[in-house]
mmCIF file of C-alpha atoms and ligand atoms in Angstrom:
data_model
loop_
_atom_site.group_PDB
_atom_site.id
_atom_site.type_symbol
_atom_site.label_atom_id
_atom_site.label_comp_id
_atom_site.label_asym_id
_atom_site.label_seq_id
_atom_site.Cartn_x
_atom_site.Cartn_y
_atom_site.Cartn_z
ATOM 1 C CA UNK A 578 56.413 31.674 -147.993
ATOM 2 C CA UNK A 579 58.443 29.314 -150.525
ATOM 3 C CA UNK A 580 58.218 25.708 -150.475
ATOM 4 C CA UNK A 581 61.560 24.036 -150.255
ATOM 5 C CA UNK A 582 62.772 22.928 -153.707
ATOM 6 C CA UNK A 583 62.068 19.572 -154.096
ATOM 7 C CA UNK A 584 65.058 17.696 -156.110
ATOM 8 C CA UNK A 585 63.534 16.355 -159.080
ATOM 9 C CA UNK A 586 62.480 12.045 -158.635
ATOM 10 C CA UNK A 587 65.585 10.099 -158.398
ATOM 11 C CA UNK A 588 67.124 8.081 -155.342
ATOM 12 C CA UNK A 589 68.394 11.564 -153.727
ATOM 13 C CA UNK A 590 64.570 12.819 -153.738
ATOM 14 C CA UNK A 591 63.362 9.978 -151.357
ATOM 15 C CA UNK A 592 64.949 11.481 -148.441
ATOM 16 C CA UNK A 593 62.037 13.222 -146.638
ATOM 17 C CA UNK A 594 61.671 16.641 -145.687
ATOM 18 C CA UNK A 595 62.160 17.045 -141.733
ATOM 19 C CA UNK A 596 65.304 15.169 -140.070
ATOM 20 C CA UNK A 597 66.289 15.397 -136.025
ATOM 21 C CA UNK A 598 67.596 18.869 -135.300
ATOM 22 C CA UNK A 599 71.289 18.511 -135.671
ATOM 23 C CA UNK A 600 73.024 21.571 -133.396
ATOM 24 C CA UNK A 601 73.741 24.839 -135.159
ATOM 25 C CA UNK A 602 75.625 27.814 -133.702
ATOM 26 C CA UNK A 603 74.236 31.258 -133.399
ATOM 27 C CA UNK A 604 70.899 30.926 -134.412
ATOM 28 C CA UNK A 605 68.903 28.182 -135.034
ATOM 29 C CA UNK A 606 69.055 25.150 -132.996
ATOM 30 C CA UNK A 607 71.925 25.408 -130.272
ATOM 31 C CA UNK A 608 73.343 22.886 -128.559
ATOM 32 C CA UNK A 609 71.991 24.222 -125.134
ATOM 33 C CA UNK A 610 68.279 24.117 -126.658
ATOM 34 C CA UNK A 611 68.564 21.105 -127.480
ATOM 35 C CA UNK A 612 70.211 19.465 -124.307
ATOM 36 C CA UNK A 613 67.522 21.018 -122.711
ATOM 37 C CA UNK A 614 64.828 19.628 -125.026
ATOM 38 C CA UNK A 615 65.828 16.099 -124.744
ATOM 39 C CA UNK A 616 66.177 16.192 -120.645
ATOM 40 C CA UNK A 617 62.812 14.995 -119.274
ATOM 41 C CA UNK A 618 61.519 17.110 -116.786
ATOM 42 C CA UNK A 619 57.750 17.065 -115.556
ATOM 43 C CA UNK A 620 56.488 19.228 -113.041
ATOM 44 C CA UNK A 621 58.360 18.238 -109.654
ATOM 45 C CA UNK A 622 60.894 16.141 -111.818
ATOM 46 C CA UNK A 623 63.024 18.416 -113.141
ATOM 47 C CA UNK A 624 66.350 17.373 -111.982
ATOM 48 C CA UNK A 625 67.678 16.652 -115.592
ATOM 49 C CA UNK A 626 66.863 19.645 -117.570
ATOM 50 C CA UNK A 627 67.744 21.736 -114.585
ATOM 51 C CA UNK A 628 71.220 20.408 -114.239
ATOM 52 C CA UNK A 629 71.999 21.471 -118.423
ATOM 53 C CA UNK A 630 70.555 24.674 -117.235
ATOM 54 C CA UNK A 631 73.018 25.496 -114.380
ATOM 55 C CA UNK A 632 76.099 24.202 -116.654
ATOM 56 C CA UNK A 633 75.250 26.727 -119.498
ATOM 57 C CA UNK A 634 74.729 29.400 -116.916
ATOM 58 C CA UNK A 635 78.038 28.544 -115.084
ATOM 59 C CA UNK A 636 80.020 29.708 -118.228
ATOM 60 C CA UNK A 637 79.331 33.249 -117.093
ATOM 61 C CA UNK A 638 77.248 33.648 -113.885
ATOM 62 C CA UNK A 639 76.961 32.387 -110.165
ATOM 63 C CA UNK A 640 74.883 29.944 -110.260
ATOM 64 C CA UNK A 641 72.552 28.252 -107.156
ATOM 65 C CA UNK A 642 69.479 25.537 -106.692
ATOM 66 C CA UNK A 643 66.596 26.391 -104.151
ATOM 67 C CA UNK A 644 65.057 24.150 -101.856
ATOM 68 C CA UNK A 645 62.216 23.718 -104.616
ATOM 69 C CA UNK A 646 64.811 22.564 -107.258
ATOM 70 C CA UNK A 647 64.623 26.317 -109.160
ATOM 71 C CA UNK A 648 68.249 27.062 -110.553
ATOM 72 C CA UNK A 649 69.119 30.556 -110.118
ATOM 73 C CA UNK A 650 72.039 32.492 -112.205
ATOM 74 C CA UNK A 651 72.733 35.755 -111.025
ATOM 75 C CA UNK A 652 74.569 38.664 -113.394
ATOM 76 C CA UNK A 653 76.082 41.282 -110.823
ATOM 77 C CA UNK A 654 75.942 45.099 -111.838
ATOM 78 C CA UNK A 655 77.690 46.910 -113.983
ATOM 79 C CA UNK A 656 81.051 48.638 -112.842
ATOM 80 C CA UNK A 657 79.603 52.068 -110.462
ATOM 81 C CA UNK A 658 76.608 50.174 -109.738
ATOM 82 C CA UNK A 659 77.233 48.026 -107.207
ATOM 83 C CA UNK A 660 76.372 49.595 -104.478
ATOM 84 C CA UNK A 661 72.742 49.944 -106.111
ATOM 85 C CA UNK A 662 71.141 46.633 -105.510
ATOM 86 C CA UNK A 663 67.917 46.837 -107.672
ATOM 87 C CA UNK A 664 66.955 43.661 -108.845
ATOM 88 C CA UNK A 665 65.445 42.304 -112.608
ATOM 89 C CA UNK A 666 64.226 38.659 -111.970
ATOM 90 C CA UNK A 667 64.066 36.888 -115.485
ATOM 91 C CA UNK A 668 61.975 33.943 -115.368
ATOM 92 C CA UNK A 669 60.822 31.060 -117.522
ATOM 93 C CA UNK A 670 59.629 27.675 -116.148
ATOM 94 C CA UNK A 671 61.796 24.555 -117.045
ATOM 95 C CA UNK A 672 59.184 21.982 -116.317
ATOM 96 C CA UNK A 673 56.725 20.028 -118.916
ATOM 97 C CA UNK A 674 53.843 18.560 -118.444
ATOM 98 C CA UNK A 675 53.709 14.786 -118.130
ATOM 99 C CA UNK A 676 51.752 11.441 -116.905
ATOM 100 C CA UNK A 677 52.726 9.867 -113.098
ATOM 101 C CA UNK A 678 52.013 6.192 -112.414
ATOM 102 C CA UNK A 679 49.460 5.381 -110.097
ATOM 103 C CA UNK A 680 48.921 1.844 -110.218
ATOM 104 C CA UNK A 681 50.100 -0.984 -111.661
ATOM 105 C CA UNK A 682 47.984 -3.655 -111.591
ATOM 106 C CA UNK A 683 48.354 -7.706 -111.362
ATOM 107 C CA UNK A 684 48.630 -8.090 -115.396
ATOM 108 C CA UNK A 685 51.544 -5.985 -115.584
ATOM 109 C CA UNK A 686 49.764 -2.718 -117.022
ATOM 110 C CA UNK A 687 50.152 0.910 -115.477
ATOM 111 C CA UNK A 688 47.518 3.301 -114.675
ATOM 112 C CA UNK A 689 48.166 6.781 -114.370
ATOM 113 C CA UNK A 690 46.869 10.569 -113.805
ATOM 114 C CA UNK A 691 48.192 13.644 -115.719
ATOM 115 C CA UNK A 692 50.809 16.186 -114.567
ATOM 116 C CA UNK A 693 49.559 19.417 -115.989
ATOM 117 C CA UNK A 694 47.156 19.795 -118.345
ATOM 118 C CA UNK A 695 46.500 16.980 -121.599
ATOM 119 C CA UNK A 696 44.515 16.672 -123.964
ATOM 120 C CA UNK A 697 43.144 12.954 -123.886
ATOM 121 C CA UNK A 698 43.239 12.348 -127.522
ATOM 122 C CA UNK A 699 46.925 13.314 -127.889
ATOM 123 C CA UNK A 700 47.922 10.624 -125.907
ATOM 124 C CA UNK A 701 46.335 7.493 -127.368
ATOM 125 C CA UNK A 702 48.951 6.042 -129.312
ATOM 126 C CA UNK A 703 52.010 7.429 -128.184
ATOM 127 C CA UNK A 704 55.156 6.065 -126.765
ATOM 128 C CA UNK A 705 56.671 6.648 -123.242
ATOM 129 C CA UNK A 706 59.490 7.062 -121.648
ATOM 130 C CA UNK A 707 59.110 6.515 -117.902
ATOM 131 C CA UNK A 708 61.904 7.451 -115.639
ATOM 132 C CA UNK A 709 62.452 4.986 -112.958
ATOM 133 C CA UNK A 710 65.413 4.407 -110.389
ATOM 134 C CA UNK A 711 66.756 1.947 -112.403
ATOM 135 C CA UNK A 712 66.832 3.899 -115.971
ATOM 136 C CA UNK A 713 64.528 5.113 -118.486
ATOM 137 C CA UNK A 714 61.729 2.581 -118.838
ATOM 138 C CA UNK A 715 60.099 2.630 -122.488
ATOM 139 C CA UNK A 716 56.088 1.846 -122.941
ATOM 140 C CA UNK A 717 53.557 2.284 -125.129
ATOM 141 C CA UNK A 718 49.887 3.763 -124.279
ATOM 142 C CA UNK A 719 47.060 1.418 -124.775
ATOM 143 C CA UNK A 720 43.362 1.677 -125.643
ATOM 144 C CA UNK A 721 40.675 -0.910 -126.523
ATOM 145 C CA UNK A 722 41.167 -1.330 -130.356
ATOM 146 C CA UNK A 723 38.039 0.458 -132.299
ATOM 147 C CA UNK A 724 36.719 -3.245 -133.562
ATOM 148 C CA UNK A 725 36.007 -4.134 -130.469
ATOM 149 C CA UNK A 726 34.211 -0.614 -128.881
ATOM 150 C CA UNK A 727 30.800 -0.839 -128.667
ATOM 151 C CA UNK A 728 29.112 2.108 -130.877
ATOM 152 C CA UNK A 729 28.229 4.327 -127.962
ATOM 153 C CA UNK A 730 31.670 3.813 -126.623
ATOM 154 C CA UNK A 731 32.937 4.690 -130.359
ATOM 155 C CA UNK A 732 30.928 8.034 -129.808
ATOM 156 C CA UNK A 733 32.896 8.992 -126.727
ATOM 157 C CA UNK A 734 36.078 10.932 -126.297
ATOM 158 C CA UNK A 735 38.787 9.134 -125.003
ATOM 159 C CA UNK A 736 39.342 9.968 -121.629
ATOM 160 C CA UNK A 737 42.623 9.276 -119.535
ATOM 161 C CA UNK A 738 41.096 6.886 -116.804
ATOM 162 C CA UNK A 739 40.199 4.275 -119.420
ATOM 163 C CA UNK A 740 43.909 4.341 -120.899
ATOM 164 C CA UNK A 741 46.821 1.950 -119.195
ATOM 165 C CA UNK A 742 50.486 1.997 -119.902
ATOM 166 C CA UNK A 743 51.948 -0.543 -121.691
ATOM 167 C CA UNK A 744 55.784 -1.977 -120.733
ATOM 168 C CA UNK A 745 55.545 -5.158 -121.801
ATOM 169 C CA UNK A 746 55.739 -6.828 -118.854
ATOM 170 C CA UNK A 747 54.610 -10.295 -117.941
ATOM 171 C CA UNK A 748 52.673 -9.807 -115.198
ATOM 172 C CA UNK A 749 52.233 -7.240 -112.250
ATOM 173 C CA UNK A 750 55.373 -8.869 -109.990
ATOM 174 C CA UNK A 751 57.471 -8.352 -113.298
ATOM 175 C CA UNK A 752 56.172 -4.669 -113.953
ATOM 176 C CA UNK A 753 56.514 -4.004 -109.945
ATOM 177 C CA UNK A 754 60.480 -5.011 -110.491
ATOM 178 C CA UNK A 755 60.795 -1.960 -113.156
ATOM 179 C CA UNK A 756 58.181 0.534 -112.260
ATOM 180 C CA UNK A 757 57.679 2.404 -108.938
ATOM 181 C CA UNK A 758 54.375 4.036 -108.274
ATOM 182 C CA UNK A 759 54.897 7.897 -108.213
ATOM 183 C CA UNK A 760 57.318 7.411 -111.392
ATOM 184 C CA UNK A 761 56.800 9.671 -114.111
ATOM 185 C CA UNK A 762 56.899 9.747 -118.122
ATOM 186 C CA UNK A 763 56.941 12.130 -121.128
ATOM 187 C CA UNK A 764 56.280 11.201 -124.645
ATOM 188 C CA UNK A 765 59.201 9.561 -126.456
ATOM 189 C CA UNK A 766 59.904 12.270 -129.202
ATOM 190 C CA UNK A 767 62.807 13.391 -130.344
ATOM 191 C CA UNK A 768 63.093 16.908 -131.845
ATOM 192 C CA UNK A 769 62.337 17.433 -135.371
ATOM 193 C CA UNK A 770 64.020 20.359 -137.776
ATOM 194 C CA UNK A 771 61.661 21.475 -140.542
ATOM 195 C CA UNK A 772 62.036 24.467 -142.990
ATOM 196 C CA UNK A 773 62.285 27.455 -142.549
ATOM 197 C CA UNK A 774 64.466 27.100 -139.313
ATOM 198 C CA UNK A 775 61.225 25.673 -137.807
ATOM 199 C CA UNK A 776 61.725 22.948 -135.028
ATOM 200 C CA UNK A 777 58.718 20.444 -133.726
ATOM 201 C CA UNK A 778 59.460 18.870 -130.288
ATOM 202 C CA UNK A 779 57.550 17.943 -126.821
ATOM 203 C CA UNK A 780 58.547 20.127 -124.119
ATOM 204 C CA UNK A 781 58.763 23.782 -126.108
ATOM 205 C CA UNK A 782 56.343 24.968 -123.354
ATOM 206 C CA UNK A 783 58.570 26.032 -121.771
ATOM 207 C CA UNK A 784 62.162 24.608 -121.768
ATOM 208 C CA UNK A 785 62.147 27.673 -124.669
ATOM 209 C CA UNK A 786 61.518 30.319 -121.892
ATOM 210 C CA UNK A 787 63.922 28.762 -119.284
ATOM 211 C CA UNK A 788 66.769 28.761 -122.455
ATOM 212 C CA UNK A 789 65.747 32.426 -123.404
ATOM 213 C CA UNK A 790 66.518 33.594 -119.699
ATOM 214 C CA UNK A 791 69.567 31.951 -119.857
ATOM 215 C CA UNK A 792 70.437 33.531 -123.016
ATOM 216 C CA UNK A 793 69.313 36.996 -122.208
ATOM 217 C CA UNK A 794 71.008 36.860 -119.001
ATOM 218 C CA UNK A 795 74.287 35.643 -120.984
ATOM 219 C CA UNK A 796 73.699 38.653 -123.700
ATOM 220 C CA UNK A 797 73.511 41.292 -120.419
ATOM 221 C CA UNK A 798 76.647 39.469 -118.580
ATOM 222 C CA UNK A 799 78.364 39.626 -122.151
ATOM 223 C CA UNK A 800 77.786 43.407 -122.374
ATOM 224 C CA UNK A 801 79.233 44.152 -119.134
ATOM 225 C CA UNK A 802 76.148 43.845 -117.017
ATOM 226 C CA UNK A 803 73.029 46.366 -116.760
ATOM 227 C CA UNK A 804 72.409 48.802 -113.943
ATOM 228 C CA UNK A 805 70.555 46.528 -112.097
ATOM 229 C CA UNK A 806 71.327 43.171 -111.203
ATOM 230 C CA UNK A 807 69.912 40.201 -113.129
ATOM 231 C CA UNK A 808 68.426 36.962 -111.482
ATOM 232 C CA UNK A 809 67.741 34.938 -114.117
ATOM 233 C CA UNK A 810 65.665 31.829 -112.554
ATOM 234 C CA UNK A 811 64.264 28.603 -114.625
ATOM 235 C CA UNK A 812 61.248 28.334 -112.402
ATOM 236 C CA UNK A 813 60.233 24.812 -111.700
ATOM 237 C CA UNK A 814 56.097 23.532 -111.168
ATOM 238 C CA UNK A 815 54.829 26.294 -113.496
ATOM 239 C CA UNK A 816 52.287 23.473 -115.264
ATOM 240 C CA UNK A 817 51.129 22.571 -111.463
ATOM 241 C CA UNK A 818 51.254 24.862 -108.456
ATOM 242 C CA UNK A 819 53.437 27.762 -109.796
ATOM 243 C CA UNK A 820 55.952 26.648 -106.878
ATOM 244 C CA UNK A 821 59.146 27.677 -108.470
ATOM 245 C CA UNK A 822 57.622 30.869 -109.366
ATOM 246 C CA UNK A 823 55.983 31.693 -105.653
ATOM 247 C CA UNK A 824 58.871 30.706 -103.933
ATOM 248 C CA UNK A 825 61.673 32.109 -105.836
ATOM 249 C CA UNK A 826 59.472 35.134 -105.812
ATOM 250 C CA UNK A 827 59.769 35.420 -102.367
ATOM 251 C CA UNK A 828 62.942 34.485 -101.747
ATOM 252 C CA UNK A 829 64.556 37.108 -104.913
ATOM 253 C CA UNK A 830 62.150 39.965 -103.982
ATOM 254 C CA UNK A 831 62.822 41.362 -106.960
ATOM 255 C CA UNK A 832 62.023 45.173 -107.803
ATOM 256 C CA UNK A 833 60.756 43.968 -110.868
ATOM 257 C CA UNK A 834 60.317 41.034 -113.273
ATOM 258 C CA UNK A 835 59.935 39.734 -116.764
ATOM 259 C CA UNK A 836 58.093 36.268 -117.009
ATOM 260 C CA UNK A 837 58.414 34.556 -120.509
ATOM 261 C CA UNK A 838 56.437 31.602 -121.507
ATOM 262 C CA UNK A 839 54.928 30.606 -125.117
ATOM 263 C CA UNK A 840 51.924 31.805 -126.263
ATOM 264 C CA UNK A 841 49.357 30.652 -129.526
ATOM 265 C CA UNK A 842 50.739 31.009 -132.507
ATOM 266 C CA UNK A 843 47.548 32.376 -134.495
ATOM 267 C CA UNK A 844 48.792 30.876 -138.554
ATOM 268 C CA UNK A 845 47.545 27.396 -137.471
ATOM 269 C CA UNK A 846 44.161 26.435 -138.880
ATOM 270 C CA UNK A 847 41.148 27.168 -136.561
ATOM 271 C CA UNK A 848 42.525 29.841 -134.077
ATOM 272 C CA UNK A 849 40.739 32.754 -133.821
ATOM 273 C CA UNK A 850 42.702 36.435 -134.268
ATOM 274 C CA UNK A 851 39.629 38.233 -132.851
ATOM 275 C CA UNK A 852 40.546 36.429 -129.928
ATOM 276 C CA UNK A 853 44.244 35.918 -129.611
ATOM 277 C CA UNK A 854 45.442 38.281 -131.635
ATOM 278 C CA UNK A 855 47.460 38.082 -134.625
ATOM 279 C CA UNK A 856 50.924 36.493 -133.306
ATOM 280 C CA UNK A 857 52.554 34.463 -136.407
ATOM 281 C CA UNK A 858 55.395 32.241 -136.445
ATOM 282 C CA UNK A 859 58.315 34.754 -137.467
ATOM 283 C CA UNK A 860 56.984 37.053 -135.932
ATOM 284 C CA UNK A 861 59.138 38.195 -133.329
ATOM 285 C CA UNK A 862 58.152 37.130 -129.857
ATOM 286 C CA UNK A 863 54.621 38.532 -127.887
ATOM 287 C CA UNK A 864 54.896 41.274 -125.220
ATOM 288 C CA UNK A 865 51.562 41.139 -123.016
ATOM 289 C CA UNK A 866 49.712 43.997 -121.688
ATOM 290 C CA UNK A 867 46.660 43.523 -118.766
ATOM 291 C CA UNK A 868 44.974 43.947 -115.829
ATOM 292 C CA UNK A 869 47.560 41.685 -113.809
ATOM 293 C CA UNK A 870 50.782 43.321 -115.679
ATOM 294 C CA UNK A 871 52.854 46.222 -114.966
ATOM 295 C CA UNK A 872 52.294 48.623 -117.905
ATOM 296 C CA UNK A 873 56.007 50.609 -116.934
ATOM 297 C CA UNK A 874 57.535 47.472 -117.575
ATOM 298 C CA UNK A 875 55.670 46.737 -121.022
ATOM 299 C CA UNK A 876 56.362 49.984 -122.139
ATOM 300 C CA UNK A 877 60.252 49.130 -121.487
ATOM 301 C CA UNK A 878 59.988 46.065 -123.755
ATOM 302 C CA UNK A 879 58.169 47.967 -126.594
ATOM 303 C CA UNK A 880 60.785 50.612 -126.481
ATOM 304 C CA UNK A 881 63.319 48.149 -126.431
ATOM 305 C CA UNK A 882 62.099 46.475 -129.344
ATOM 306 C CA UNK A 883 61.433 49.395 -131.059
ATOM 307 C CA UNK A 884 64.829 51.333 -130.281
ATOM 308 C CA UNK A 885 66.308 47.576 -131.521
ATOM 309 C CA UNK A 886 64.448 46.941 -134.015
ATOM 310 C CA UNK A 887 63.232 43.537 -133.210
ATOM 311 C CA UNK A 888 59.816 42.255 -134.744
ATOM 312 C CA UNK A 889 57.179 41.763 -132.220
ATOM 313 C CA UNK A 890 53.634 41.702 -131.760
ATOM 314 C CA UNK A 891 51.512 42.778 -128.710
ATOM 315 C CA UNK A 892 48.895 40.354 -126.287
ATOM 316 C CA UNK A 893 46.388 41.737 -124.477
ATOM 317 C CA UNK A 894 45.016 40.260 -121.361
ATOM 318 C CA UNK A 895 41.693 40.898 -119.188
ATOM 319 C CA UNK A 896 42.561 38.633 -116.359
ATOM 320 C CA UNK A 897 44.872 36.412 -115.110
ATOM 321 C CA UNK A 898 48.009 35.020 -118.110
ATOM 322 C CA UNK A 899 47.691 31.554 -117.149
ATOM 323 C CA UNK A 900 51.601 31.883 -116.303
ATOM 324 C CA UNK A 901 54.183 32.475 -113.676
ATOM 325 C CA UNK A 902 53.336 36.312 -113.545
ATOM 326 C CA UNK A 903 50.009 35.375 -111.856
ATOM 327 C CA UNK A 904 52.167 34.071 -109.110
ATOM 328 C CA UNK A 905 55.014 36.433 -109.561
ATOM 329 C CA UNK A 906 53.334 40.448 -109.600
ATOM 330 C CA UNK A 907 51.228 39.591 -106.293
ATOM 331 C CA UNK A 908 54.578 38.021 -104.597
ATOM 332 C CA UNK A 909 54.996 39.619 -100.649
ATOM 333 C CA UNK A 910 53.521 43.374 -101.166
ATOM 334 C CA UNK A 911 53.633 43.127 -105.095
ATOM 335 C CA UNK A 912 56.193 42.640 -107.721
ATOM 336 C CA UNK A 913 56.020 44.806 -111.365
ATOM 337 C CA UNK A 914 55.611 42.169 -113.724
ATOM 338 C CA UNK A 915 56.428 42.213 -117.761
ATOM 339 C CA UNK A 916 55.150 38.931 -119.539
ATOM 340 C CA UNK A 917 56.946 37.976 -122.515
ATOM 341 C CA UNK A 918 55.745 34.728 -124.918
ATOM 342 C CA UNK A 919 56.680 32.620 -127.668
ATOM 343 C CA UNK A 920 54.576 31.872 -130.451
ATOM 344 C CA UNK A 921 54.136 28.218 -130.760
ATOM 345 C CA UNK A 922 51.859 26.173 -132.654
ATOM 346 C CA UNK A 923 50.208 22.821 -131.127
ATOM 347 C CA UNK A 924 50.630 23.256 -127.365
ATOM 348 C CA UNK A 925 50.571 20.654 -124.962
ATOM 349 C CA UNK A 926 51.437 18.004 -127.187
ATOM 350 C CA UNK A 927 54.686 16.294 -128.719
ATOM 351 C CA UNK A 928 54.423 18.161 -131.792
ATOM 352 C CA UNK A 929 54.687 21.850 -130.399
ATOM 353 C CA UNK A 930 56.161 24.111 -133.302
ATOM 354 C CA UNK A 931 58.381 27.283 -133.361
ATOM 355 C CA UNK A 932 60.508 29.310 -135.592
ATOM 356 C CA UNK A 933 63.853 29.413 -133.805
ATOM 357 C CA UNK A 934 64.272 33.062 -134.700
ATOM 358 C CA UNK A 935 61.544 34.189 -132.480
ATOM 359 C CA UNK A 936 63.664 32.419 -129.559
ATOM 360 C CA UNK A 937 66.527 34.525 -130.322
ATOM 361 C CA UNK A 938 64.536 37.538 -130.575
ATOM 362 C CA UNK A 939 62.672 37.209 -127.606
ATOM 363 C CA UNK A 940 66.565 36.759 -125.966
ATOM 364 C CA UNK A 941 67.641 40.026 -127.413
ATOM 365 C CA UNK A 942 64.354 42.258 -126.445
ATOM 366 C CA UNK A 943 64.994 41.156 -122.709
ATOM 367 C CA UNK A 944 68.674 41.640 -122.694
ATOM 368 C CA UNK A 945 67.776 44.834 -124.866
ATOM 369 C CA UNK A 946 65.132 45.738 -122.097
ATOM 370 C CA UNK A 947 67.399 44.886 -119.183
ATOM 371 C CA UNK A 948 70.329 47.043 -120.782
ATOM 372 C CA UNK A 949 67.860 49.693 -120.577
ATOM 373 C CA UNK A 950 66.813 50.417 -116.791
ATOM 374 C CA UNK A 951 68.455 53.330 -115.082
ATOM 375 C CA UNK A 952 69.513 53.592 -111.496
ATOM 376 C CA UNK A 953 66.269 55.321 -110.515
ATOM 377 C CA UNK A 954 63.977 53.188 -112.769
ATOM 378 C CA UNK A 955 60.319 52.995 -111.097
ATOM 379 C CA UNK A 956 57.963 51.079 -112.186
ATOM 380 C CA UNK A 957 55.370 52.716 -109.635
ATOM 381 C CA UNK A 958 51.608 52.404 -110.764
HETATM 382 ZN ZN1 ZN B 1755 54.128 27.056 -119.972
#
């Protein structure tokens, strides 16, 4: 992989490598990505990023919210195939994972508990953005500085019970007056555009999948619609409960379903391939295969990729995915379920990393996949 040419030292070589991702058409960074990267959305809170959702998806589908809050755009048969009625749900959650305030307590400082999973030591440091009833609130996590930690305490992992949110406040009747218990924050990053049409940014798990089913349901409506009928959902809760997934699930019962989330990107020091896998960043996006997933339905995406020729690389496994297709395949009596993934590096954090054109691929091998199923498709174990 080459290095970006570095202009030789003068004024013009100061400017530093990495700037906030500017929209692109086509590929790269669209304006819809990144509308839906900057909405804050954790678990249960995903009012925001769901309403840029439903306005990209009203361009060319019908478009509804379920009593959960997941947005639903539906792309109706082909011509002749009306009558047919089998279903394709494509699914990718919309929410992130986040920090909701618990207390706030008479010197002005918030305490809090995590929304999804964190990883402690990501979050000392960082800046918030807290969304209240009254606007975006901005604070800063706190920690006891390390001159004054005792050397046992130096020792020890951070842990999130010890850390308090920071808004500045005066005291706890001032902080009351902006803050609301139950309110919730993200980290206050904006996206960042590096080489090689990479982007860093919070929130790629999984605002990526929710923008890929909108864009694969787009690519289907723009071909004149597949055989079957495509609900393309952005599931809300997936870092939580899986609620989005279970109830849309339910309420769609679909006759089968592709789930996409983001997976490990394995070219980042320390990961493991014996493991994971070998899934690099440009390397087209992951198609899963395992004990919970419908092998009919990976064996559509591999043709699909293969009859497209679109790079990807294959997942296996043993148990459950950790994503919306553990809710989704065992839906009423059982759903066929596909998982599809994006390589990212860093999850879980501000910093998560992609190469943009593994979103677009993963796009066009569902579209690709969904352009494929025939009237009497089965997907029958
Ligand atoms: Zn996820």
């Amino acid at each position: 992989m080459s290095q970006p040419k570095r202009k030789p030292a003068g004024k013009a070589a100061s400017k530093p490598a990495g700037k906030p991702a500017r929209a692109k058409g086509g590929e790269g960074a669209t304006p819809v990505l990144l509308e839906l990267l900057a909405a804050r959305g954790p678990s249960g809170y995903e009012q925001a990023p769901v309403a840029v959702w439903r306005e990209a998806a009203g361009a060319f589908a019908q478009v509804s919210t379920d009593l959960v809050g997941t947005p639903l755009a539906l792309i109706a048969p082909a011509h002749g195939y009306e009558s047919e009625r089998r279903r394709l749900l494509v699914m990718g959650h919309i929410d992130e994972i986040g920090l909701i305030v618990t207390h706030i307590d008479d010197e002005g400082f918030l305490w809090f508990r995590d929304v999804g999973g964190w990883d402690a030591q990501i979050l000392v440091g960082q800046r918030l953005v807290i969304d209240t009833a009254g606007g975006p609130v901005r604070g800063v996590l706190g920690k006891k500085p390390i001159h004054l930690l005792r050397e046992e305490e130096r020792k020890k992992l951070p842990s999130l019970r010890e850390m308090h949110i920071d808004i500045g406040a005066r005291d706890g009747e001032q902080a009351r007056e902006m803050v609301r218990i139950g309110d919730v924050a993200v980290i206050d990053a904006e996206p960042l555009e590096l080489p090689n049409g990479r982007l860093a940014s919070r929130a790629l798990d999984n605002r990526l999948g929710s923008f890929v089913a909108l864009e694969a349901a787009r690519l289907v409506a723009e071909a004149g619609g597949a055989q079957w009928e495509i609900a393309a959902v952005a599931a809300v809760q997936e870092e939580t409960t899986f609620g989005g997934s279970r109830t849309s699930a339910f309420a769609l019962e679909p006759d089968a379903a592709i789930v996409i989330d983001v997976t490990h990107a394995t070219d980042a020091p320390g990961i493991d391939v014996k493991e994971a896998g070998k899934h690099e960043l440009g390397s087209g996006p992951v198609i899963s295969r395992g004990s919970t997933l419908n092998n009919g339905v990976f064996e559509l995406l591999h043709a699909a990729g293969e009859a497209e020729k679109i790079p990807f690389t294959v997942e296996a496994s043993g148990r459950a995915t950790g994503t919306d297709a553990d809710a989704v395949h065992v839906s009423r009596a059982g759903v066929p379920t596909g998982l599809v993934s994006i390589p990212i590096r860093y999850m879980h954090s501000p910093v998560e990393l992609v190469q943009l054109d593994d979103v677009h691929a993963c796009a066009r091998l569902i579209a690709a996949a969904a352009l494929r199923l025939q009237r009497g498709t089965s997907f029958a174990r």
